[in-house]
């Protein structure tokens, strides 16, 4: 069994950095997951300690000037311009600029998914099977769920 983190994240990111440079742009937000909140908070603290030599007047200014940038040990940098946005800010920006919205969001809303479940990510994630994604898959895409059940018969335990 391959290491899914390596196959889905580490290897493609390394290839992209090699081919296109050390930076990457993220559309992920701190509010979406505890791990992200911690990651962005640590990055902000490190950035302020490293780069803020009195340039900011208060914490709000520090968040604006130094937040949302994650510098990694491998010398790559991830920029998260919407790292501290709320759900409402994202949807308002999207509507204001008439940006296309992935149709899965509309389908999840029709299925009755609560706001916290309106996420587009991996269907199966071994560390988040209890998060409810399989329930929405089963309701909205029953044929795909059935196909997965043929090879993963225990997925019913998580719906």
CSV table of N, CA and C in Angstrom, one decimal:
chain,number,residue,atom,x,y,z
A,1,UNK,N,0.8,-1.2,0.0
A,1,UNK,CA,0.0,0.0,0.0
A,1,UNK,C,0.9,1.2,0.0
A,2,UNK,N,0.7,2.1,-0.9
A,2,UNK,CA,1.5,3.4,-1.0
A,2,UNK,C,1.2,4.3,0.2
A,3,UNK,N,2.1,5.1,0.5
A,3,UNK,CA,1.9,6.2,1.5
A,3,UNK,C,1.1,7.3,0.8
A,4,UNK,N,-0.2,7.4,1.2
A,4,UNK,CA,-1.1,8.3,0.5
A,4,UNK,C,-0.7,9.8,0.7
A,5,UNK,N,-0.1,10.1,1.9
A,5,UNK,CA,0.3,11.5,2.1
A,5,UNK,C,1.4,11.8,1.0
A,6,UNK,N,2.3,10.8,0.8
A,6,UNK,CA,3.4,11.0,-0.1
A,6,UNK,C,2.9,11.1,-1.6
A,7,UNK,N,2.0,10.2,-1.9
A,7,UNK,CA,1.4,10.2,-3.3
A,7,UNK,C,0.6,11.4,-3.6
A,8,UNK,N,-0.2,11.8,-2.6
A,8,UNK,CA,-1.2,12.9,-2.9
A,8,UNK,C,-0.6,14.3,-2.6
A,9,UNK,N,0.4,14.4,-1.7
A,9,UNK,CA,0.8,15.7,-1.3
A,9,UNK,C,2.3,15.9,-1.5
A,10,UNK,N,3.1,15.1,-0.8
A,10,UNK,CA,4.6,15.4,-0.7
A,10,UNK,C,5.2,15.3,-2.1
A,11,UNK,N,5.0,14.2,-2.8
A,11,UNK,CA,5.6,14.0,-4.1
A,11,UNK,C,5.2,15.1,-5.2
A,12,UNK,N,3.9,15.3,-5.3
A,12,UNK,CA,3.5,16.4,-6.3
A,12,UNK,C,4.0,17.7,-5.9
A,13,UNK,N,4.0,18.0,-4.6
A,13,UNK,CA,4.6,19.3,-4.1
A,13,UNK,C,6.0,19.5,-4.4
A,14,UNK,N,6.8,18.4,-4.2
A,14,UNK,CA,8.2,18.4,-4.5
A,14,UNK,C,8.5,18.6,-6.0
A,15,UNK,N,7.7,18.0,-6.8
A,15,UNK,CA,7.9,18.1,-8.2
A,15,UNK,C,7.5,19.5,-8.7
A,16,UNK,N,6.4,20.1,-8.1
A,16,UNK,CA,6.0,21.4,-8.5
A,16,UNK,C,7.1,22.5,-8.0
A,17,UNK,N,7.6,22.3,-6.8
A,17,UNK,CA,8.7,23.2,-6.4
A,17,UNK,C,9.9,23.1,-7.2
A,18,UNK,N,10.3,21.9,-7.6
A,18,UNK,CA,11.4,21.7,-8.5
A,18,UNK,C,11.2,22.4,-9.9
A,19,UNK,N,10.0,22.3,-10.4
A,19,UNK,CA,9.7,22.8,-11.7
A,19,UNK,C,9.4,24.3,-11.8
A,20,UNK,N,8.8,24.8,-10.7
A,20,UNK,CA,8.2,26.1,-10.7
A,20,UNK,C,8.7,27.1,-9.6
A,21,UNK,N,9.5,26.6,-8.7
A,21,UNK,CA,10.0,27.5,-7.6
A,21,UNK,C,9.5,27.1,-6.2
A,22,UNK,N,10.0,27.9,-5.3
A,22,UNK,CA,9.8,27.5,-3.9
A,22,UNK,C,8.4,27.9,-3.3
A,23,UNK,N,7.7,28.7,-3.9
A,23,UNK,CA,6.4,29.2,-3.4
A,23,UNK,C,5.2,28.4,-3.8
A,24,UNK,N,4.1,28.4,-3.0
A,24,UNK,CA,2.9,27.9,-3.4
A,24,UNK,C,1.8,28.7,-2.8
A,25,UNK,N,0.6,28.7,-3.4
A,25,UNK,CA,-0.5,29.5,-3.0
A,25,UNK,C,-1.6,28.6,-2.5
A,26,UNK,N,-2.1,28.9,-1.3
A,26,UNK,CA,-3.1,28.0,-0.7
A,26,UNK,C,-4.4,28.7,-0.6
A,27,UNK,N,-5.5,28.0,-0.7
A,27,UNK,CA,-6.8,28.5,-0.5
A,27,UNK,C,-7.4,27.9,0.8
A,28,UNK,N,-6.6,27.5,1.7
A,28,UNK,CA,-7.0,26.9,3.0
A,28,UNK,C,-7.0,27.9,4.1
A,29,UNK,N,-8.0,27.7,5.0
A,29,UNK,CA,-8.1,28.7,6.1
A,29,UNK,C,-8.0,28.0,7.4
A,30,UNK,N,-7.5,28.8,8.4
A,30,UNK,CA,-7.3,28.4,9.8
A,30,UNK,C,-8.6,27.8,10.4
A,31,UNK,N,-9.7,28.4,10.1
A,31,UNK,CA,-11.0,28.1,10.7
A,31,UNK,C,-11.5,26.7,10.2
A,32,UNK,N,-10.9,26.1,9.2
A,32,UNK,CA,-11.4,24.8,8.7
A,32,UNK,C,-10.9,23.6,9.5
A,33,UNK,N,-9.9,23.7,10.2
A,33,UNK,CA,-9.4,22.6,11.0
A,33,UNK,C,-8.4,23.0,12.1
A,34,UNK,N,-8.5,22.2,13.2
A,34,UNK,CA,-7.6,22.5,14.3
A,34,UNK,C,-6.1,22.6,13.9
A,35,UNK,N,-5.7,21.6,13.1
A,35,UNK,CA,-4.3,21.5,12.7
A,35,UNK,C,-3.9,22.7,11.9
A,36,UNK,N,-4.8,23.3,11.1
A,36,UNK,CA,-4.5,24.5,10.3
A,36,UNK,C,-4.4,25.7,11.3
A,37,UNK,N,-5.3,25.8,12.3
A,37,UNK,CA,-5.2,26.9,13.2
A,37,UNK,C,-3.8,26.9,13.9
A,38,UNK,N,-3.4,25.7,14.3
A,38,UNK,CA,-2.1,25.6,15.0
A,38,UNK,C,-1.0,25.9,14.1
A,39,UNK,N,-1.0,25.4,12.8
A,39,UNK,CA,0.0,25.7,11.9
A,39,UNK,C,0.2,27.2,11.6
A,40,UNK,N,-1.0,27.9,11.3
A,40,UNK,CA,-0.9,29.3,11.0
A,40,UNK,C,-0.5,30.1,12.2
A,41,UNK,N,-0.9,29.7,13.4
A,41,UNK,CA,-0.5,30.4,14.7
A,41,UNK,C,1.0,30.3,14.9
A,42,UNK,N,1.5,29.1,14.7
A,42,UNK,CA,3.0,28.9,14.9
A,42,UNK,C,3.7,29.7,13.8
A,43,UNK,N,3.2,29.7,12.6
A,43,UNK,CA,3.9,30.4,11.5
A,43,UNK,C,3.9,31.9,11.8
A,44,UNK,N,2.8,32.4,12.3
A,44,UNK,CA,2.7,33.9,12.6
A,44,UNK,C,3.6,34.2,13.7
A,45,UNK,N,3.7,33.4,14.8
A,45,UNK,CA,4.6,33.7,15.9
A,45,UNK,C,6.1,33.7,15.4
A,46,UNK,N,6.4,32.7,14.6
A,46,UNK,CA,7.8,32.6,14.0
A,46,UNK,C,8.1,33.8,13.1
A,47,UNK,N,7.1,34.2,12.3
A,47,UNK,CA,7.3,35.4,11.4
A,47,UNK,C,7.5,36.7,12.2
A,48,UNK,N,6.7,36.9,13.2
A,48,UNK,CA,6.8,38.1,14.0
A,48,UNK,C,8.2,38.1,14.7
A,49,UNK,N,8.6,37.0,15.3
A,49,UNK,CA,9.9,36.9,16.0
A,49,UNK,C,11.0,37.2,15.0
A,50,UNK,N,10.9,36.7,13.8
A,50,UNK,CA,12.0,36.7,12.9
A,50,UNK,C,12.0,38.1,12.1
A,51,UNK,N,10.8,38.6,11.7
A,51,UNK,CA,10.8,39.7,10.8
A,51,UNK,C,10.2,41.0,11.3
A,52,UNK,N,9.6,41.0,12.4
A,52,UNK,CA,8.9,42.2,12.9
A,52,UNK,C,9.8,42.9,13.9
A,53,UNK,N,10.4,44.0,13.4
A,53,UNK,CA,11.4,44.8,14.3
A,53,UNK,C,10.7,46.1,14.6
A,54,UNK,N,9.5,46.0,15.1
A,54,UNK,CA,8.8,47.2,15.5
A,54,UNK,C,7.9,47.8,14.4
A,55,UNK,N,7.8,47.1,13.3
A,55,UNK,CA,7.0,47.6,12.2
A,55,UNK,C,5.5,47.6,12.4
A,56,UNK,N,5.1,46.8,13.4
A,56,UNK,CA,3.7,46.7,13.7
A,56,UNK,C,3.3,47.3,15.0
A,57,UNK,N,2.2,48.0,15.0
A,57,UNK,CA,1.8,48.7,16.2
A,57,UNK,C,1.0,47.9,17.2
A,58,UNK,N,0.4,46.8,16.7
A,58,UNK,CA,-0.4,45.9,17.7
A,58,UNK,C,-0.6,44.5,17.0
A,59,UNK,N,-1.3,43.6,17.8
A,59,UNK,CA,-1.5,42.3,17.3
A,59,UNK,C,-2.2,42.2,16.0
A,60,UNK,N,-3.2,43.1,15.8
A,60,UNK,CA,-4.0,43.1,14.6
A,60,UNK,C,-3.1,43.5,13.4
A,61,UNK,N,-2.2,44.4,13.6
A,61,UNK,CA,-1.3,44.8,12.5
A,61,UNK,C,-0.3,43.7,12.3
A,62,UNK,N,0.1,42.9,13.3
A,62,UNK,CA,1.0,41.8,13.1
A,62,UNK,C,0.3,40.7,12.3
A,63,UNK,N,-0.9,40.4,12.6
A,63,UNK,CA,-1.7,39.4,11.8
A,63,UNK,C,-1.8,39.8,10.3
A,64,UNK,N,-2.0,41.1,10.1
A,64,UNK,CA,-2.2,41.6,8.7
A,64,UNK,C,-0.8,41.6,8.0
A,65,UNK,N,0.2,42.0,8.7
A,65,UNK,CA,1.5,42.1,8.0
A,65,UNK,C,2.3,40.8,7.9
A,66,UNK,N,2.1,39.9,8.9
A,66,UNK,CA,3.0,38.7,9.0
A,66,UNK,C,2.2,37.4,8.9
A,67,UNK,N,0.9,37.4,8.9
A,67,UNK,CA,0.1,36.2,9.0
A,67,UNK,C,-0.1,35.6,7.6
A,68,UNK,N,-0.4,34.3,7.6
A,68,UNK,CA,-0.8,33.6,6.4
A,68,UNK,C,0.4,33.1,5.6
A,69,UNK,N,1.6,33.2,6.1
A,69,UNK,CA,2.8,32.7,5.3
A,69,UNK,C,3.4,31.6,6.2
A,70,UNK,N,3.6,30.5,5.6
A,70,UNK,CA,4.2,29.3,6.3
A,70,UNK,C,5.5,29.0,5.6
A,71,UNK,N,6.6,29.3,6.3
A,71,UNK,CA,8.0,29.0,5.9
A,71,UNK,C,8.4,27.7,6.4
A,72,UNK,N,8.8,26.8,5.5
A,72,UNK,CA,9.1,25.4,5.9
A,72,UNK,C,10.6,25.2,6.0
A,73,UNK,N,10.9,24.1,6.7
A,73,UNK,CA,12.4,23.7,6.9
A,73,UNK,C,13.1,23.4,5.6
A,74,UNK,N,12.3,23.0,4.6
A,74,UNK,CA,12.9,22.7,3.3
A,74,UNK,C,13.1,23.9,2.4
A,75,UNK,N,12.9,25.1,3.0
A,75,UNK,CA,13.0,26.4,2.3
A,75,UNK,C,11.9,26.7,1.3
A,76,UNK,N,10.8,25.9,1.4
A,76,UNK,CA,9.7,26.3,0.6
A,76,UNK,C,8.7,27.2,1.4
A,77,UNK,N,7.9,27.9,0.7
A,77,UNK,CA,7.0,28.8,1.4
A,77,UNK,C,5.6,28.7,0.9
A,78,UNK,N,4.6,28.6,1.8
A,78,UNK,CA,3.2,28.5,1.4
A,78,UNK,C,2.5,29.9,1.8
A,79,UNK,N,1.8,30.5,0.8
A,79,UNK,CA,1.1,31.7,1.1
A,79,UNK,C,-0.4,31.4,1.1
A,80,UNK,N,-1.0,31.9,2.2
A,80,UNK,CA,-2.4,31.7,2.4
A,80,UNK,C,-3.1,33.0,2.5
A,81,UNK,N,-3.5,33.6,1.4
A,81,UNK,CA,-4.1,35.0,1.5
A,81,UNK,C,-5.4,35.1,2.2
A,82,UNK,N,-6.1,33.9,2.3
A,82,UNK,CA,-7.4,34.0,3.0
A,82,UNK,C,-7.4,33.2,4.3
A,83,UNK,N,-6.2,33.0,4.8
A,83,UNK,CA,-5.9,32.2,6.0
A,83,UNK,C,-6.8,32.5,7.2
A,84,UNK,N,-7.2,33.7,7.3
A,84,UNK,CA,-8.0,34.1,8.5
A,84,UNK,C,-9.4,34.6,8.1
A,85,UNK,N,-9.9,34.3,6.9
A,85,UNK,CA,-11.2,34.7,6.5
A,85,UNK,C,-12.3,33.7,7.2
A,86,UNK,N,-13.5,34.3,7.3
A,86,UNK,CA,-14.6,33.5,7.8
A,86,UNK,C,-15.3,32.9,6.6
A,87,UNK,N,-16.2,31.9,6.8
A,87,UNK,CA,-17.0,31.4,5.7
A,87,UNK,C,-17.7,32.5,5.0
A,88,UNK,N,-18.4,33.4,5.8
A,88,UNK,CA,-19.1,34.5,5.1
A,88,UNK,C,-18.2,35.3,4.2
A,89,UNK,N,-17.0,35.6,4.7
A,89,UNK,CA,-16.1,36.4,3.8
A,89,UNK,C,-15.8,35.7,2.5
A,90,UNK,N,-15.6,34.4,2.6
A,90,UNK,CA,-15.3,33.6,1.4
A,90,UNK,C,-16.5,33.7,0.4
A,91,UNK,N,-17.7,33.4,0.9
A,91,UNK,CA,-18.8,33.3,0.1
A,91,UNK,C,-19.2,34.7,-0.5
A,92,UNK,N,-19.0,35.7,0.4
A,92,UNK,CA,-19.3,37.1,-0.1
A,92,UNK,C,-18.3,37.5,-1.2
A,93,UNK,N,-17.1,37.2,-1.0
A,93,UNK,CA,-16.0,37.5,-2.0
A,93,UNK,C,-16.4,36.8,-3.3
A,94,UNK,N,-16.7,35.5,-3.2
A,94,UNK,CA,-17.0,34.7,-4.4
A,94,UNK,C,-18.2,35.3,-5.1
A,95,UNK,N,-19.3,35.7,-4.4
A,95,UNK,CA,-20.5,36.3,-5.0
A,95,UNK,C,-20.2,37.6,-5.6
A,96,UNK,N,-19.4,38.5,-4.9
A,96,UNK,CA,-19.1,39.8,-5.4
A,96,UNK,C,-18.4,39.8,-6.7
A,97,UNK,N,-17.4,38.9,-6.8
A,97,UNK,CA,-16.6,38.8,-8.0
A,97,UNK,C,-17.2,37.8,-9.0
A,98,UNK,N,-18.3,37.3,-8.7
A,98,UNK,CA,-19.0,36.3,-9.6
A,98,UNK,C,-18.1,35.2,-10.1
A,99,UNK,N,-17.4,34.6,-9.1
A,99,UNK,CA,-16.5,33.5,-9.3
A,99,UNK,C,-17.4,32.2,-9.4
A,100,UNK,N,-16.9,31.3,-10.3
A,100,UNK,CA,-17.7,30.0,-10.4
A,100,UNK,C,-17.5,29.2,-9.1
A,101,UNK,N,-18.6,28.5,-8.7
A,101,UNK,CA,-18.6,27.7,-7.5
A,101,UNK,C,-18.7,26.3,-7.9
A,102,UNK,N,-17.8,25.4,-7.3
A,102,UNK,CA,-17.8,24.0,-7.6
A,102,UNK,C,-19.2,23.4,-7.4
A,103,UNK,N,-19.8,22.7,-8.3
A,103,UNK,CA,-21.2,22.2,-8.2
A,103,UNK,C,-21.4,21.2,-7.0
A,104,UNK,N,-20.3,20.7,-6.4
A,104,UNK,CA,-20.4,19.8,-5.3
A,104,UNK,C,-21.0,20.6,-4.1
A,105,UNK,N,-20.7,21.8,-4.0
A,105,UNK,CA,-21.2,22.6,-2.9
A,105,UNK,C,-22.7,22.7,-2.9
A,106,UNK,N,-23.3,22.9,-4.1
A,106,UNK,CA,-24.7,23.0,-4.3
A,106,UNK,C,-25.4,21.7,-4.0
A,107,UNK,N,-24.7,20.6,-4.4
A,107,UNK,CA,-25.3,19.3,-4.2
A,107,UNK,C,-25.3,18.9,-2.7
A,108,UNK,N,-24.2,19.3,-2.0
A,108,UNK,CA,-24.2,19.0,-0.6
A,108,UNK,C,-25.2,19.8,0.2
A,109,UNK,N,-25.5,21.1,-0.3
A,109,UNK,CA,-26.5,21.9,0.3
A,109,UNK,C,-27.9,21.2,0.1
A,110,UNK,N,-28.2,20.8,-1.1
A,110,UNK,CA,-29.4,20.1,-1.4
A,110,UNK,C,-29.6,18.9,-0.6
A,111,UNK,N,-28.5,18.2,-0.2
A,111,UNK,CA,-28.6,17.0,0.6
A,111,UNK,C,-28.8,17.3,2.1
A,112,UNK,N,-28.7,18.6,2.4
A,112,UNK,CA,-28.9,19.0,3.8
A,112,UNK,C,-27.6,19.0,4.6
A,113,UNK,N,-26.5,19.0,4.0
A,113,UNK,CA,-25.2,19.0,4.7
A,113,UNK,C,-25.1,20.3,5.5
A,114,UNK,N,-24.7,20.2,6.8
A,114,UNK,CA,-24.5,21.5,7.5
A,114,UNK,C,-23.3,22.2,7.0
A,115,UNK,N,-23.1,23.5,7.4
A,115,UNK,CA,-22.0,24.3,6.9
A,115,UNK,C,-20.7,23.7,7.1
A,116,UNK,N,-20.4,23.1,8.2
A,116,UNK,CA,-19.1,22.5,8.5
A,116,UNK,C,-18.8,21.3,7.6
A,117,UNK,N,-19.8,20.8,6.9
A,117,UNK,CA,-19.6,19.6,6.0
A,117,UNK,C,-19.4,20.1,4.6
A,118,UNK,N,-19.6,21.4,4.3
A,118,UNK,CA,-19.4,21.9,3.0
A,118,UNK,C,-17.9,22.0,2.6
A,119,UNK,N,-17.3,20.9,2.4
A,119,UNK,CA,-15.9,20.9,2.1
A,119,UNK,C,-15.7,19.9,0.9
A,120,UNK,N,-14.7,20.3,0.0
A,120,UNK,CA,-14.3,19.5,-1.1
A,120,UNK,C,-12.9,19.0,-0.8
A,121,UNK,N,-12.8,17.7,-0.5
A,121,UNK,CA,-11.5,17.2,-0.2
A,121,UNK,C,-11.6,15.7,-0.5
A,122,UNK,N,-10.6,14.9,0.0
A,122,UNK,CA,-10.6,13.5,-0.3
A,122,UNK,C,-11.9,12.9,0.3
A,123,UNK,N,-12.4,11.9,-0.5
A,123,UNK,CA,-13.6,11.2,0.0
A,123,UNK,C,-13.2,10.3,1.2
A,124,UNK,N,-12.1,9.7,1.0
A,124,UNK,CA,-11.6,8.7,2.0
A,124,UNK,C,-10.3,9.3,2.6
A,125,UNK,N,-10.3,9.4,3.9
A,125,UNK,CA,-9.1,9.9,4.5
A,125,UNK,C,-9.1,9.1,5.8
A,126,UNK,N,-8.1,8.2,6.0
A,126,UNK,CA,-8.0,7.3,7.1
A,126,UNK,C,-8.0,8.0,8.4
A,127,UNK,N,-7.6,9.2,8.5
A,127,UNK,CA,-7.5,9.9,9.8
A,127,UNK,C,-8.8,10.7,10.1
A,128,UNK,N,-9.7,10.7,9.1
A,128,UNK,CA,-11.0,11.5,9.3
A,128,UNK,C,-12.2,10.7,8.9
A,129,UNK,N,-12.2,9.4,9.0
A,129,UNK,CA,-13.4,8.6,8.6
A,129,UNK,C,-14.6,9.0,9.4
A,130,UNK,N,-14.4,9.4,10.6
A,130,UNK,CA,-15.6,9.8,11.5
A,130,UNK,C,-16.1,11.2,11.2
A,131,UNK,N,-15.5,11.9,10.3
A,131,UNK,CA,-15.9,13.3,10.0
A,131,UNK,C,-17.2,13.4,9.2
A,132,UNK,N,-17.8,12.3,8.7
A,132,UNK,CA,-19.1,12.4,8.1
A,132,UNK,C,-19.0,12.4,6.6
A,133,UNK,N,-17.9,12.5,5.9
A,133,UNK,CA,-17.8,12.6,4.5
A,133,UNK,C,-18.5,11.4,3.8
A,134,UNK,N,-18.3,10.2,4.4
A,134,UNK,CA,-18.9,9.0,3.8
A,134,UNK,C,-20.4,9.1,3.8
A,135,UNK,N,-21.0,9.7,4.8
A,135,UNK,CA,-22.4,9.8,4.9
A,135,UNK,C,-22.9,10.6,3.7
A,136,UNK,N,-22.3,11.8,3.4
A,136,UNK,CA,-22.7,12.6,2.3
A,136,UNK,C,-22.4,11.9,1.0
A,137,UNK,N,-21.3,11.2,0.9
A,137,UNK,CA,-21.1,10.4,-0.3
A,137,UNK,C,-22.2,9.4,-0.6
A,138,UNK,N,-22.6,8.7,0.5
A,138,UNK,CA,-23.6,7.6,0.4
A,138,UNK,C,-24.9,8.2,-0.1
A,139,UNK,N,-25.3,9.4,0.5
A,139,UNK,CA,-26.5,10.1,0.1
A,139,UNK,C,-26.5,10.7,-1.3
A,140,UNK,N,-25.4,11.3,-1.6
A,140,UNK,CA,-25.4,12.0,-2.9
A,140,UNK,C,-24.9,11.3,-4.1
A,141,UNK,N,-24.0,10.3,-3.8
A,141,UNK,CA,-23.4,9.6,-4.9
A,141,UNK,C,-23.5,8.1,-4.6
A,142,UNK,N,-24.7,7.5,-4.5
A,142,UNK,CA,-24.9,6.1,-4.1
A,142,UNK,C,-24.2,5.1,-4.9
A,143,UNK,N,-24.1,5.3,-6.2
A,143,UNK,CA,-23.4,4.4,-7.1
A,143,UNK,C,-21.9,4.3,-6.8
A,144,UNK,N,-21.3,5.5,-6.6
A,144,UNK,CA,-19.9,5.5,-6.2
A,144,UNK,C,-19.7,4.8,-4.8
A,145,UNK,N,-20.6,5.1,-3.9
A,145,UNK,CA,-20.5,4.5,-2.6
A,145,UNK,C,-20.6,3.0,-2.7
A,146,UNK,N,-21.5,2.5,-3.5
A,146,UNK,CA,-21.7,1.1,-3.7
A,146,UNK,C,-20.4,0.5,-4.2
A,147,UNK,N,-19.8,1.2,-5.2
A,147,UNK,CA,-18.5,0.6,-5.8
A,147,UNK,C,-17.4,0.6,-4.7
A,148,UNK,N,-17.3,1.6,-3.9
A,148,UNK,CA,-16.3,1.6,-2.8
A,148,UNK,C,-16.6,0.5,-1.8
A,149,UNK,N,-17.9,0.3,-1.5
A,149,UNK,CA,-18.3,-0.7,-0.6
A,149,UNK,C,-17.8,-2.1,-1.0
A,150,UNK,N,-17.8,-2.3,-2.3
A,150,UNK,CA,-17.3,-3.6,-2.8
A,150,UNK,C,-15.9,-3.9,-2.5
A,151,UNK,N,-15.1,-2.9,-2.4
A,151,UNK,CA,-13.6,-3.1,-2.1
A,151,UNK,C,-13.3,-2.8,-0.6
A,152,UNK,N,-14.2,-2.0,0.0
A,152,UNK,CA,-14.0,-1.6,1.4
A,152,UNK,C,-15.3,-1.9,2.2
A,153,UNK,N,-15.6,-3.2,2.4
A,153,UNK,CA,-16.8,-3.6,3.0
A,153,UNK,C,-17.1,-3.0,4.4
A,154,UNK,N,-16.1,-2.5,5.1
A,154,UNK,CA,-16.3,-2.0,6.4
A,154,UNK,C,-16.7,-0.5,6.4
A,155,UNK,N,-16.8,0.2,5.3
A,155,UNK,CA,-17.1,1.6,5.3
A,155,UNK,C,-18.5,1.9,5.9
A,156,UNK,N,-19.4,0.9,5.9
A,156,UNK,CA,-20.7,1.1,6.5
A,156,UNK,C,-20.6,1.5,8.0
A,157,UNK,N,-19.5,1.1,8.6
A,157,UNK,CA,-19.3,1.3,10.0
A,157,UNK,C,-19.1,2.8,10.3
A,158,UNK,N,-18.8,3.6,9.2
A,158,UNK,CA,-18.5,5.0,9.4
A,158,UNK,C,-19.6,5.9,8.8
A,159,UNK,N,-20.8,5.3,8.5
A,159,UNK,CA,-21.9,6.1,7.9
A,159,UNK,C,-23.1,6.0,8.9
